Amino acid sequence: EKGRNLSRRLKKTIPHAEATILGPAPCPVEKVRGRLHWRVLLKTAAYARIQPRLERLIVDFAESELPSNMKMLVNVDPVNMM
């Protein structure tokens, strides 16, 4: 549910012309040490232009929607998607 909410917020904040938003989808290794892992992928060639909006959205989302037992990891230019 939180992944869908994040994806919806991203789609509202970042126009399709500036980025493609994929997911949420389970990670290839969905469960690690009893914790579920999901990903939302944002693909863009305009990172410098959208970075301030992304930063505000991520901070707001983390503060308003994530419970204390859940965490979010942001990875810019991931080398390995596993």
Short mmCIF file of N, CA and C in Angstrom, two decimals:
data_model
loop_
_atom_site.label_atom_id
_atom_site.label_comp_id
_atom_site.label_asym_id
_atom_site.label_seq_id
_atom_site.Cartn_x
_atom_site.Cartn_y
_atom_site.Cartn_z
N GLU A 1 0.82 -1.20 0.00
CA GLU A 1 0.00 0.00 0.00
C GLU A 1 0.86 1.26 0.00
N LYS A 2 1.90 1.32 0.84
CA LYS A 2 2.77 2.50 0.90
C LYS A 2 3.51 2.69 -0.42
N GLY A 3 3.91 1.60 -1.04
CA GLY A 3 4.58 1.69 -2.34
C GLY A 3 3.67 2.28 -3.39
N ARG A 4 2.39 1.89 -3.39
CA ARG A 4 1.43 2.46 -4.35
C ARG A 4 1.23 3.95 -4.07
N ASN A 5 1.17 4.31 -2.79
CA ASN A 5 1.01 5.73 -2.44
C ASN A 5 2.21 6.55 -2.92
N LEU A 6 3.41 6.03 -2.72
CA LEU A 6 4.60 6.73 -3.18
C LEU A 6 4.59 6.86 -4.70
N SER A 7 4.26 5.80 -5.39
CA SER A 7 4.20 5.82 -6.85
C SER A 7 3.19 6.86 -7.34
N ARG A 8 2.02 6.91 -6.72
CA ARG A 8 1.00 7.91 -7.10
C ARG A 8 1.52 9.33 -6.88
N ARG A 9 2.16 9.55 -5.74
CA ARG A 9 2.71 10.89 -5.46
C ARG A 9 3.78 11.27 -6.48
N LEU A 10 4.65 10.33 -6.82
CA LEU A 10 5.67 10.60 -7.83
C LEU A 10 5.03 10.98 -9.16
N LYS A 11 4.02 10.24 -9.56
CA LYS A 11 3.37 10.51 -10.84
C LYS A 11 2.68 11.87 -10.85
N LYS A 12 2.17 12.30 -9.70
CA LYS A 12 1.56 13.63 -9.62
C LYS A 12 2.61 14.73 -9.66
N THR A 13 3.76 14.49 -9.05
CA THR A 13 4.80 15.51 -8.89
C THR A 13 5.70 15.63 -10.11
N ILE A 14 6.02 14.51 -10.73
CA ILE A 14 6.97 14.49 -11.85
C ILE A 14 6.22 14.12 -13.13
N PRO A 15 6.10 15.04 -14.08
CA PRO A 15 5.39 14.73 -15.33
C PRO A 15 6.05 13.59 -16.10
N HIS A 16 5.24 12.85 -16.83
CA HIS A 16 5.74 11.70 -17.61
C HIS A 16 6.83 12.14 -18.60
N ALA A 17 6.77 13.36 -19.09
CA ALA A 17 7.78 13.84 -20.03
C ALA A 17 9.16 13.94 -19.37
N GLU A 18 9.20 14.08 -18.05
CA GLU A 18 10.48 14.21 -17.35
C GLU A 18 10.99 12.90 -16.76
N ALA A 19 10.10 11.93 -16.53
CA ALA A 19 10.54 10.68 -15.89
C ALA A 19 9.53 9.58 -16.13
N THR A 20 10.02 8.35 -16.07
CA THR A 20 9.16 7.17 -16.12
C THR A 20 9.19 6.55 -14.73
N ILE A 21 8.01 6.27 -14.19
CA ILE A 21 7.92 5.67 -12.85
C ILE A 21 7.41 4.25 -13.01
N LEU A 22 8.18 3.30 -12.50
CA LEU A 22 7.83 1.88 -12.59
C LEU A 22 7.62 1.32 -11.19
N GLY A 23 6.58 0.58 -11.04
CA GLY A 23 6.32 -0.06 -9.75
C GLY A 23 5.21 0.62 -9.01
N PRO A 24 4.97 0.14 -7.84
CA PRO A 24 5.81 -0.72 -7.00
C PRO A 24 5.80 -2.18 -7.47
N ALA A 25 6.90 -2.83 -7.20
CA ALA A 25 7.05 -4.24 -7.52
C ALA A 25 7.93 -4.88 -6.45
N PRO A 26 7.69 -6.16 -6.17
CA PRO A 26 8.56 -6.83 -5.19
C PRO A 26 9.98 -6.91 -5.72
N CYS A 27 10.95 -6.82 -4.84
CA CYS A 27 12.35 -7.00 -5.22
C CYS A 27 12.57 -8.45 -5.63
N PRO A 28 13.64 -8.73 -6.41
CA PRO A 28 13.90 -10.12 -6.80
C PRO A 28 14.00 -11.05 -5.58
N VAL A 29 14.63 -10.59 -4.52
CA VAL A 29 14.63 -11.33 -3.25
C VAL A 29 13.65 -10.57 -2.37
N GLU A 30 12.40 -11.02 -2.39
CA GLU A 30 11.31 -10.25 -1.79
C GLU A 30 11.37 -10.18 -0.27
N LYS A 31 11.85 -11.24 0.35
CA LYS A 31 11.86 -11.26 1.81
C LYS A 31 13.27 -11.55 2.31
N VAL A 32 13.78 -10.66 3.17
CA VAL A 32 15.11 -10.82 3.76
C VAL A 32 14.97 -10.64 5.26
N ARG A 33 15.42 -11.64 6.03
CA ARG A 33 15.33 -11.62 7.49
C ARG A 33 13.92 -11.27 7.97
N GLY A 34 12.94 -11.82 7.30
CA GLY A 34 11.55 -11.63 7.72
C GLY A 34 10.93 -10.31 7.29
N ARG A 35 11.66 -9.49 6.55
CA ARG A 35 11.14 -8.19 6.13
C ARG A 35 10.89 -8.21 4.63
N LEU A 36 9.74 -7.69 4.22
CA LEU A 36 9.40 -7.60 2.80
C LEU A 36 10.10 -6.41 2.17
N HIS A 37 10.55 -6.57 0.93
CA HIS A 37 11.23 -5.51 0.20
C HIS A 37 10.51 -5.24 -1.11
N TRP A 38 10.18 -3.98 -1.35
CA TRP A 38 9.53 -3.55 -2.58
C TRP A 38 10.33 -2.42 -3.18
N ARG A 39 10.14 -2.17 -4.48
CA ARG A 39 10.85 -1.06 -5.11
C ARG A 39 9.93 -0.26 -6.01
N VAL A 40 10.23 1.02 -6.07
CA VAL A 40 9.63 1.94 -7.04
C VAL A 40 10.82 2.53 -7.78
N LEU A 41 10.81 2.41 -9.09
CA LEU A 41 11.94 2.86 -9.90
C LEU A 41 11.54 4.10 -10.68
N LEU A 42 12.38 5.12 -10.62
CA LEU A 42 12.16 6.34 -11.37
C LEU A 42 13.33 6.47 -12.35
N LYS A 43 13.01 6.52 -13.65
CA LYS A 43 14.04 6.64 -14.68
C LYS A 43 13.92 8.03 -15.30
N THR A 44 15.06 8.75 -15.34
CA THR A 44 15.03 10.10 -15.90
C THR A 44 16.40 10.49 -16.45
N ALA A 45 16.38 11.35 -17.44
CA ALA A 45 17.61 11.97 -17.93
C ALA A 45 17.73 13.38 -17.37
N ALA A 46 16.72 13.81 -16.61
CA ALA A 46 16.65 15.19 -16.11
C ALA A 46 16.79 15.24 -14.59
N TYR A 47 17.67 14.42 -14.01
CA TYR A 47 17.75 14.33 -12.56
C TYR A 47 18.02 15.68 -11.91
N ALA A 48 18.95 16.45 -12.45
CA ALA A 48 19.28 17.75 -11.84
C ALA A 48 18.06 18.66 -11.78
N ARG A 49 17.22 18.61 -12.79
CA ARG A 49 16.03 19.47 -12.85
C ARG A 49 14.95 19.02 -11.87
N ILE A 50 14.77 17.71 -11.69
CA ILE A 50 13.68 17.24 -10.83
C ILE A 50 14.13 16.94 -9.40
N GLN A 51 15.43 16.96 -9.14
CA GLN A 51 15.95 16.59 -7.82
C GLN A 51 15.34 17.38 -6.67
N PRO A 52 15.19 18.70 -6.76
CA PRO A 52 14.58 19.42 -5.63
C PRO A 52 13.14 18.97 -5.34
N ARG A 53 12.36 18.71 -6.38
CA ARG A 53 10.98 18.22 -6.17
C ARG A 53 10.98 16.83 -5.57
N LEU A 54 11.89 15.98 -6.04
CA LEU A 54 11.99 14.63 -5.49
C LEU A 54 12.36 14.65 -4.02
N GLU A 55 13.33 15.48 -3.68
CA GLU A 55 13.77 15.56 -2.30
C GLU A 55 12.63 15.98 -1.38
N ARG A 56 11.87 17.01 -1.78
CA ARG A 56 10.73 17.46 -0.96
C ARG A 56 9.68 16.35 -0.84
N LEU A 57 9.39 15.68 -1.95
CA LEU A 57 8.39 14.62 -1.93
C LEU A 57 8.82 13.48 -1.01
N ILE A 58 10.07 13.06 -1.09
CA ILE A 58 10.55 11.94 -0.28
C ILE A 58 10.52 12.28 1.20
N VAL A 59 10.96 13.48 1.56
CA VAL A 59 10.94 13.90 2.96
C VAL A 59 9.51 13.96 3.47
N ASP A 60 8.62 14.55 2.69
CA ASP A 60 7.22 14.67 3.09
C ASP A 60 6.58 13.29 3.23
N PHE A 61 6.85 12.40 2.27
CA PHE A 61 6.29 11.05 2.32
C PHE A 61 6.78 10.31 3.55
N ALA A 62 8.08 10.38 3.81
CA ALA A 62 8.64 9.68 4.97
C ALA A 62 8.04 10.20 6.27
N GLU A 63 7.86 11.50 6.38
CA GLU A 63 7.32 12.09 7.61
C GLU A 63 5.83 11.84 7.78
N SER A 64 5.08 11.82 6.69
CA SER A 64 3.63 11.75 6.81
C SER A 64 3.04 10.34 6.67
N GLU A 65 3.74 9.43 5.98
CA GLU A 65 3.12 8.15 5.67
C GLU A 65 3.84 6.91 6.19
N LEU A 66 5.12 7.02 6.48
CA LEU A 66 5.84 5.82 6.89
C LEU A 66 5.73 5.61 8.40
N PRO A 67 5.23 4.45 8.81
CA PRO A 67 5.23 4.15 10.24
C PRO A 67 6.66 3.91 10.74
N SER A 68 6.84 3.97 12.03
CA SER A 68 8.19 3.86 12.60
C SER A 68 8.84 2.50 12.34
N ASN A 69 8.05 1.46 12.07
CA ASN A 69 8.63 0.13 11.82
C ASN A 69 8.93 -0.12 10.34
N MET A 70 8.81 0.91 9.52
CA MET A 70 9.05 0.78 8.09
C MET A 70 10.11 1.80 7.69
N LYS A 71 10.98 1.42 6.75
CA LYS A 71 11.97 2.38 6.30
C LYS A 71 12.02 2.43 4.78
N MET A 72 12.55 3.53 4.28
CA MET A 72 12.65 3.74 2.85
C MET A 72 14.11 4.04 2.53
N LEU A 73 14.61 3.42 1.48
CA LEU A 73 15.98 3.63 1.04
C LEU A 73 15.91 4.25 -0.35
N VAL A 74 16.65 5.33 -0.56
CA VAL A 74 16.73 5.98 -1.86
C VAL A 74 18.12 5.73 -2.42
N ASN A 75 18.18 5.19 -3.62
CA ASN A 75 19.45 4.87 -4.26
C ASN A 75 19.50 5.59 -5.59
N VAL A 76 20.41 6.55 -5.72
CA VAL A 76 20.59 7.28 -6.97
C VAL A 76 21.64 6.54 -7.80
N ASP A 77 21.32 6.29 -9.06
CA ASP A 77 22.19 5.55 -9.96
C ASP A 77 22.60 4.19 -9.41
N PRO A 78 21.64 3.32 -9.13
CA PRO A 78 22.00 2.00 -8.60
C PRO A 78 22.83 1.20 -9.60
N VAL A 79 23.86 0.56 -9.10
CA VAL A 79 24.72 -0.26 -9.93
C VAL A 79 24.08 -1.64 -10.11
N ASN A 80 23.51 -2.15 -9.04
CA ASN A 80 22.94 -3.49 -9.04
C ASN A 80 21.51 -3.40 -8.56
N MET A 81 20.58 -3.92 -9.32
CA MET A 81 19.17 -3.85 -8.95
C MET A 81 18.71 -5.08 -8.18
N MET A 82 19.61 -5.92 -7.75
CA MET A 82 19.24 -7.12 -6.98
C MET A 82 19.00 -6.73 -5.59
#
